[in-house]
Short mmCIF file of C-alpha atoms in Angstrom, two decimals:
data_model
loop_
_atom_site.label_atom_id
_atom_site.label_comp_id
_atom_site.label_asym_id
_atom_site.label_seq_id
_atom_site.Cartn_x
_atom_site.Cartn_y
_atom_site.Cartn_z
CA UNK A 1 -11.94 -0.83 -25.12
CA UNK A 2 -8.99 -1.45 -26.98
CA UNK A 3 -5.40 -1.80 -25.69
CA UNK A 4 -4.77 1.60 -28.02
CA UNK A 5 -7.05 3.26 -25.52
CA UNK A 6 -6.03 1.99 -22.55
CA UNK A 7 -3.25 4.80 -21.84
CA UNK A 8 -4.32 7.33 -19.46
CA UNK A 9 -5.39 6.61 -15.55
CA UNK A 10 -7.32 9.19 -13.75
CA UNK A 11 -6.21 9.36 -9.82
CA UNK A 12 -8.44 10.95 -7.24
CA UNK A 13 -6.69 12.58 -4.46
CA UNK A 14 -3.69 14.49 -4.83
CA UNK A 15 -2.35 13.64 -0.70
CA UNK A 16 0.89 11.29 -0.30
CA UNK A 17 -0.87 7.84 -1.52
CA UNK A 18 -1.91 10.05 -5.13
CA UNK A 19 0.71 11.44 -5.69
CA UNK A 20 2.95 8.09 -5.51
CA UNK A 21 0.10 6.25 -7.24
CA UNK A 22 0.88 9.04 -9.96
CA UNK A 23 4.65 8.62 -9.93
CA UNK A 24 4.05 4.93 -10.35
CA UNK A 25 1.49 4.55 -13.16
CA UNK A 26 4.03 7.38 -15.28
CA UNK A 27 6.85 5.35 -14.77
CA UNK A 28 4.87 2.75 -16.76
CA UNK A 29 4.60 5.55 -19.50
CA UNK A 30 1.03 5.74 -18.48
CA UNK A 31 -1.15 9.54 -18.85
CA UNK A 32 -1.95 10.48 -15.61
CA UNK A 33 -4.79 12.97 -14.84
CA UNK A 34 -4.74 13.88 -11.15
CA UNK A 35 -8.19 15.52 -10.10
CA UNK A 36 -8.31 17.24 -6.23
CA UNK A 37 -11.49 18.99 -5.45
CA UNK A 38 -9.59 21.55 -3.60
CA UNK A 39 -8.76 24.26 -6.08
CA UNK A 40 -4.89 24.46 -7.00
CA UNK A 41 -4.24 20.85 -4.51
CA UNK A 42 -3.73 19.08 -7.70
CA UNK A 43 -1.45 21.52 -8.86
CA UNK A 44 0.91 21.86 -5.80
CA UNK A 45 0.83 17.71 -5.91
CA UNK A 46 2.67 17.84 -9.62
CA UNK A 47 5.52 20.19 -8.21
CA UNK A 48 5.93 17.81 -4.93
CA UNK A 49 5.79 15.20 -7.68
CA UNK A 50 8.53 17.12 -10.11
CA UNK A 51 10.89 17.51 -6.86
CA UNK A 52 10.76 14.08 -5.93
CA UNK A 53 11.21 12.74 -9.69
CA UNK A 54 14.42 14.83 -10.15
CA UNK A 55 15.66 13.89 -6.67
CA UNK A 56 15.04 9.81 -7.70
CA UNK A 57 16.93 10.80 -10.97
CA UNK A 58 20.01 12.29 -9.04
CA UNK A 59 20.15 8.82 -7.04
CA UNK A 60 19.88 6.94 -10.10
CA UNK A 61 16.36 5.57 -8.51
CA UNK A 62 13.92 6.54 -11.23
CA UNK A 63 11.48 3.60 -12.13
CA UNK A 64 11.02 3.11 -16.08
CA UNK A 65 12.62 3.70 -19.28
CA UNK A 66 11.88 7.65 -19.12
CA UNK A 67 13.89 10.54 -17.24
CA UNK A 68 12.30 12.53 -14.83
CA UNK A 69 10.83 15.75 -16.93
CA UNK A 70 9.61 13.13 -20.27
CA UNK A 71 7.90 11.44 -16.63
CA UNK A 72 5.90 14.49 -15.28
CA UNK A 73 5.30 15.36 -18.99
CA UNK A 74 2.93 12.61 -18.58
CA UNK A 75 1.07 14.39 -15.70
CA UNK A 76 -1.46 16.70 -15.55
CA UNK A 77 -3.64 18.50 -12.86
CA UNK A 78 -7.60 19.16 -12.85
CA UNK A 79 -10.17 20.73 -10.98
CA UNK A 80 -12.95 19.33 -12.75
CA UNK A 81 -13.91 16.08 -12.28
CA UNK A 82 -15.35 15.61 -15.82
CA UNK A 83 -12.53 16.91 -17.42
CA UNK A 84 -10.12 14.16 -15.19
CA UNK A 85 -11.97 11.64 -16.00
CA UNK A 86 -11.91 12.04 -19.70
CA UNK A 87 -10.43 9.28 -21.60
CA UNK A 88 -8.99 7.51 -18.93
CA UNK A 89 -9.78 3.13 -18.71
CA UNK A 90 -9.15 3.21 -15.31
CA UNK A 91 -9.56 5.35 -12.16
CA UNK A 92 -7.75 5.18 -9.13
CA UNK A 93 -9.20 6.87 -5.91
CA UNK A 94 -7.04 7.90 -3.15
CA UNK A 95 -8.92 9.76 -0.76
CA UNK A 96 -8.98 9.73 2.95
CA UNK A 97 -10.73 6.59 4.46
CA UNK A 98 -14.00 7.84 5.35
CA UNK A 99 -16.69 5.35 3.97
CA UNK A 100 -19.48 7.91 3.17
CA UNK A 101 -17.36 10.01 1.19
CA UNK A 102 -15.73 7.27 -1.17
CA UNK A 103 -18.95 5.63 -1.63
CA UNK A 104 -20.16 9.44 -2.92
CA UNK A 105 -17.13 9.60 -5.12
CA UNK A 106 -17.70 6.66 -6.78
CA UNK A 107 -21.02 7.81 -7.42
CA UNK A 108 -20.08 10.50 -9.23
CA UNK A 109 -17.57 8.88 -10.99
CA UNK A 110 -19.97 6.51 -12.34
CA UNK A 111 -22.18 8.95 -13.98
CA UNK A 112 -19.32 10.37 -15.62
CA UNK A 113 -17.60 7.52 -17.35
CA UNK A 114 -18.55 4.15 -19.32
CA UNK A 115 -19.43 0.84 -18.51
CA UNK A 116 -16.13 -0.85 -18.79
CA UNK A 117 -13.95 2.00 -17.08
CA UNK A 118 -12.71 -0.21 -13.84
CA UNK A 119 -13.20 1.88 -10.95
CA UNK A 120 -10.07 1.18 -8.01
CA UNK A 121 -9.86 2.44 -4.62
CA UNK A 122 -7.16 2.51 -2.33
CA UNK A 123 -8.52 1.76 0.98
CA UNK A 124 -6.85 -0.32 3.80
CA UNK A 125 -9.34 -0.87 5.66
CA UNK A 126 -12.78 -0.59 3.95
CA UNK A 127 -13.91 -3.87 2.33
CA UNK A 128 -15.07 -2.99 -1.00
CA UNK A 129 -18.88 -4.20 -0.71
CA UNK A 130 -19.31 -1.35 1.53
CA UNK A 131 -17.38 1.00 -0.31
CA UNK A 132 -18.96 0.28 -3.56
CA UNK A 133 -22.26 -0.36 -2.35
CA UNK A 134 -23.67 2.54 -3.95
CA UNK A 135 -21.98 1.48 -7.75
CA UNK A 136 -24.86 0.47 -9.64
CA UNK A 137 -22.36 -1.58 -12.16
CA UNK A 138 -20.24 -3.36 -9.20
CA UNK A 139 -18.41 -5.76 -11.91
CA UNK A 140 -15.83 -3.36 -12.78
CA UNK A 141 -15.33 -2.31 -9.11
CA UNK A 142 -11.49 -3.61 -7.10
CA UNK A 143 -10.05 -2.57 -4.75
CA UNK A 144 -6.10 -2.00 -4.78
CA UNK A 145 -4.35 -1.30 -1.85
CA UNK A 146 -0.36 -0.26 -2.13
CA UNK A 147 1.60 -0.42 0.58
CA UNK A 148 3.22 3.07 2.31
CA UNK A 149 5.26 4.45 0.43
CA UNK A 150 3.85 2.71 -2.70
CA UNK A 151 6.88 3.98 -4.66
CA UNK A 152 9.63 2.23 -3.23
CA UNK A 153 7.47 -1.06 -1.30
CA UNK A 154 5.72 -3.08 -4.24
CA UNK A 155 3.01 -4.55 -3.13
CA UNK A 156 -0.39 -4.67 -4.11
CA UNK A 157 -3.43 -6.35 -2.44
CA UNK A 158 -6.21 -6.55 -5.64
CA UNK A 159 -9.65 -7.14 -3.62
CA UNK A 160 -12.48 -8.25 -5.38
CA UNK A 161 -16.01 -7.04 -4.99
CA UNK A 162 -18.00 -10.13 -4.60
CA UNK A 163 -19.59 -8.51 -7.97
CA UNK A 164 -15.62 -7.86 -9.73
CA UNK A 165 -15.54 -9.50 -12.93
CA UNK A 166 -12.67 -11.77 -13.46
CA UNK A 167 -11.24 -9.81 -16.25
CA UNK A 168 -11.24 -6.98 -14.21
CA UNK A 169 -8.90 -8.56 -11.47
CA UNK A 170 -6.92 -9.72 -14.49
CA UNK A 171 -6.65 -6.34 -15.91
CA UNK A 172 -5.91 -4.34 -12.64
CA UNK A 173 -3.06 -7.16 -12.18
CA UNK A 174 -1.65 -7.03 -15.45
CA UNK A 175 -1.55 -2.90 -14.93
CA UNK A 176 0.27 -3.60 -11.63
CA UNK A 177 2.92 -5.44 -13.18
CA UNK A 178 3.68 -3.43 -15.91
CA UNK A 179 3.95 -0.23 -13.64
CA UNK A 180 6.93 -2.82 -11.20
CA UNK A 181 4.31 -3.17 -8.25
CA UNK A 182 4.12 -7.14 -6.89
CA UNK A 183 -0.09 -7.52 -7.52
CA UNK A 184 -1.31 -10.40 -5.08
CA UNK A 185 -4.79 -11.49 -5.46
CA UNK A 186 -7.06 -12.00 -2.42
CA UNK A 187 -9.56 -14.88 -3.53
CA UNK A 188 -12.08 -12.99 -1.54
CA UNK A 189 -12.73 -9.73 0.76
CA UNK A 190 -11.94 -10.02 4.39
CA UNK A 191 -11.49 -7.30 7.15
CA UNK A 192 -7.77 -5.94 6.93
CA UNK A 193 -7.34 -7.60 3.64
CA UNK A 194 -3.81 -9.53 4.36
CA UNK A 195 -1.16 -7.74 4.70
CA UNK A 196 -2.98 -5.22 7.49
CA UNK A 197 -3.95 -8.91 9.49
CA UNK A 198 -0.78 -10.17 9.58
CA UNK A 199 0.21 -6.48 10.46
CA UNK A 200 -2.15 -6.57 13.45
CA UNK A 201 -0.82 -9.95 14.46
CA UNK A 202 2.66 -8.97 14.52
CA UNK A 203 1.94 -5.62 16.47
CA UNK A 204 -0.82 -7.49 19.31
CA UNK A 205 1.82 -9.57 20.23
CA UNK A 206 5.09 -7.54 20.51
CA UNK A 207 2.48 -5.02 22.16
CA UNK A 208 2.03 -7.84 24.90
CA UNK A 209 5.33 -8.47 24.91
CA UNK A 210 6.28 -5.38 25.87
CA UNK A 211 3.02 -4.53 27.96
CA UNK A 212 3.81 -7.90 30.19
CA UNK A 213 7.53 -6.83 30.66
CA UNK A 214 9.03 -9.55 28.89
CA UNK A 215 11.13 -7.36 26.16
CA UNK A 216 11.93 -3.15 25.21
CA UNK A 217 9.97 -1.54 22.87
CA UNK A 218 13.66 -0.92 21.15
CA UNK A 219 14.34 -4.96 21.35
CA UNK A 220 10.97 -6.06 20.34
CA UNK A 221 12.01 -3.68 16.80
CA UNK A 222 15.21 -5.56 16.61
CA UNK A 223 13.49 -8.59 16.37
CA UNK A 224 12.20 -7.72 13.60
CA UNK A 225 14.61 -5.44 12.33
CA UNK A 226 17.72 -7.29 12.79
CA UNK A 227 15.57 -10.73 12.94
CA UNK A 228 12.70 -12.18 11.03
CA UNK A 229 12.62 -9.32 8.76
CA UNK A 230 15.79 -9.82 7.26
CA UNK A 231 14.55 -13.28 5.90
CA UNK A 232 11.12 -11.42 5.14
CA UNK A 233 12.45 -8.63 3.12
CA UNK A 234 13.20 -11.86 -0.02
CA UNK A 235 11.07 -14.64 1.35
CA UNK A 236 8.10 -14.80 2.95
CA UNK A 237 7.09 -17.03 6.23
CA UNK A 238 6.04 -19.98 4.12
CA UNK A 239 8.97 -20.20 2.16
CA UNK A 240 10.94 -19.17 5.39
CA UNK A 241 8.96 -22.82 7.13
CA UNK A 242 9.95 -24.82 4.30
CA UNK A 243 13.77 -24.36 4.28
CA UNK A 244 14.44 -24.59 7.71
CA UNK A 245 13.78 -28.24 7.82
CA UNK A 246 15.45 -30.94 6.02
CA UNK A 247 12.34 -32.03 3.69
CA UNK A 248 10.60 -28.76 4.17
CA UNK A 249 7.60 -27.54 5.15
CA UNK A 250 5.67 -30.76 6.17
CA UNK A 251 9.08 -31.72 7.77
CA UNK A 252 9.00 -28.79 10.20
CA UNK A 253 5.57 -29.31 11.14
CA UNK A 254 6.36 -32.07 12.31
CA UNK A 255 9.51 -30.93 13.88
CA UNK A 256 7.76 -28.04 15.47
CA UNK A 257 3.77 -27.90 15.04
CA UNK A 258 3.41 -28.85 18.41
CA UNK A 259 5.57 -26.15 19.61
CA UNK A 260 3.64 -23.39 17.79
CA UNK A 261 0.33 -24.88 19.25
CA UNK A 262 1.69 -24.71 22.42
CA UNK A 263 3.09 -20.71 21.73
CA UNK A 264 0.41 -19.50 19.80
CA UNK A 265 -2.53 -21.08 23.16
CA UNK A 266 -0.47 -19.04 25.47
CA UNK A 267 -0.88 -15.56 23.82
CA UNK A 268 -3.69 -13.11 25.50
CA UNK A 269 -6.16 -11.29 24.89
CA UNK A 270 -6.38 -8.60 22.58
CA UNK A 271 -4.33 -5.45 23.99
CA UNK A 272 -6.09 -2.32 24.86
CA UNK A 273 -4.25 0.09 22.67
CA UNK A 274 -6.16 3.18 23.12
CA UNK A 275 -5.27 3.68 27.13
CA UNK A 276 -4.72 2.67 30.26
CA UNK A 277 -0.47 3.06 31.78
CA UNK A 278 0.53 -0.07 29.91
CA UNK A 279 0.04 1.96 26.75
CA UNK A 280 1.52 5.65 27.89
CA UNK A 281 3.99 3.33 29.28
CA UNK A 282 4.91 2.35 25.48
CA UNK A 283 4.53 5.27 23.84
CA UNK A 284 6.26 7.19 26.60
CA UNK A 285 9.25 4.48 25.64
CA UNK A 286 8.98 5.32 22.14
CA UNK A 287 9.29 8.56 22.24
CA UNK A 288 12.32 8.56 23.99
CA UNK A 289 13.98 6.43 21.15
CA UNK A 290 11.95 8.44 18.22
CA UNK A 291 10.60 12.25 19.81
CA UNK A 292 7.45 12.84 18.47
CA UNK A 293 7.68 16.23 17.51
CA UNK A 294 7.11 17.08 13.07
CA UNK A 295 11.00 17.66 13.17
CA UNK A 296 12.34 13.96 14.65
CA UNK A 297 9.17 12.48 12.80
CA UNK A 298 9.98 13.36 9.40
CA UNK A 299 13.90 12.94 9.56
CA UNK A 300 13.08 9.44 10.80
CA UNK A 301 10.73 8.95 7.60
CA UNK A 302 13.11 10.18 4.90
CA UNK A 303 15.34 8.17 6.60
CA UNK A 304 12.84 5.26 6.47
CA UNK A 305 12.34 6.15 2.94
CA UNK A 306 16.61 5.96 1.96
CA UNK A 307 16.28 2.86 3.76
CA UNK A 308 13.09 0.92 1.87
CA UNK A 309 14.81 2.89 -1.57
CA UNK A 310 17.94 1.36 -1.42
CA UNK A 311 16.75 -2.16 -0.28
CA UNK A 312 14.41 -1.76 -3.31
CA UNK A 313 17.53 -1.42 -5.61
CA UNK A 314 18.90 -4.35 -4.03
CA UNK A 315 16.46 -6.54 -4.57
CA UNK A 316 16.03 -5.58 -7.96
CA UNK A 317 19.48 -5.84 -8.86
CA UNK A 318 19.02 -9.54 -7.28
#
């Protein structure tokens, strides 16, 4: 396929991780065809899409060259799955994370599109030799998973099949870039991927922390908040290791490696988040700093979302 081809994507799934996909790739100046196989889902995603486009615009927060309306010009709705699929050189599926329905998806997908169309999904949790397992052409199959809300937090994790092609991880990572995500390429799959393990590691241990008495569930967020993520949100821990010693990151293991042997031997078990009082205990603390009620919740995620938009522009403008 030539590069004069390679304009249109075809996402599947119109829910909150499609739509943002969509907002991405047309930001890019990429076609988008978004295909829902509920009747008229696809088109109530495009006006969610239009409202949040103009809203970016008004903040002077739209990604790419284009304004909002030459943006969901570029977008277009389908019920058929044919029809979506037509002339696009990659598809990106964005459906909820249930293992037998993806793997029938792709399925489909297959016998309705060419040998070198890559085929993407955006799971978080399902490695991608289960969820392509039923691809009969696994080279062209990746997985990339964005991070919520894909729009304003770059990341990508690019997963390989054990089957992906090189080229295809190449492609999917040049795509990334030119739509403003940060691609990262895992050298292999691996349950939770990264960014969901060091995710889980984080949350097990402030989870003890709390659960043993030690800190507040509102403290244990301000370490993070007010702490270690305000190094995280430019560098990353390695970096983070290797300037806080003198000669860097050999220089504080041997400043501190012992210590963090020592830390990391006294953590426990796994915590039993699913029950038991430690855990009402937590999310009854929780609640009283965040209500869970649809009104508190969703006040608290636009405000989330302000938040992640405007430290987006700063780091941009840095």
């Amino acid at each position: 396929m030539s590069s004069s081809d390679m304009n249109t994507i075809t996402v599947i799934g119109s829910g909150l991780i499609g739509r943002s996909w969509a907002m991405v790739f047309v930001s890019g100046g990429y076609s988008v065809k978004i295909y829902d196989n509920q009747p008229g889902q696809a088109v109530k995603a495009i006006e969610e899409i239009r409202k949040q486009l103009e809203e970016l615009e008004e903040a002077h927060m739209l990604r790419g060259d284009l304004r909002a309306n030459q943006q969901l010009a570029l977008i277009s709705s389908h019920d058929d799955l044919s029809q979506a699929l037509q002339g696009a050189f990659f598809v990106q599926e964005c459906i909820f994370e249930q293992l037998d329905v993806k793997q029938s998806v792709f399925q489909d997908i297959e016998r309705l599109v060419g040998e070198d169309i890559i085929l993407s999904s955006s799971t978080s949790c399902l490695v991608p030799s289960n969820v392509f397992s039923k691809v009969q052409n696994r080279t062209r199959c990746i997985v990339s998973h964005p991070v919520n809300p894909p729009y304003y937090v770059k990341l990508v994790e690019l997963v390989p099949h054990p089957e992906t092609a090189a080229a295809v991880m190449d492609t999917t990572h040049s795509l990334m870039t030119k739509v403003g995500q940060a691609p990262i390429r895992l050298k292999r799959e691996i349950d939770g991927f990264a960014l969901n393990r060091v995710q889980a590691a984080i949350i097990a241990e402030s989870w003890r922390l709390v659960q043993d008495g030690v800190v507040s569930v509102k403290d244990i967020d301000l370490v993070m908040s007010e702490g270690l993520g305000m190094r995280y949100a430019f560098i990353g821990p390695m970096e983070t290791i290797h300037l806080n010693a003198p000669a860097g990151l050999e220089d504080y293991m041997k400043r501190y490696g012992e210590g963090i042997t020592r830390v990391l031997n006294s953590f426990g078990p796994v915590p039993d988040f699913s029950g038991g009082e430690a855990a009402k205990s937590i999310a009854s603390e929780m609640c009283e700093l965040v209500p869970k009620d649809p009104q508190h919740l969703s006040a608290r995620i636009e405000r989330r979302d302000q938040l992640l938009m405007a430290l987006a522009k700063l780091k941009q403008d840095h």
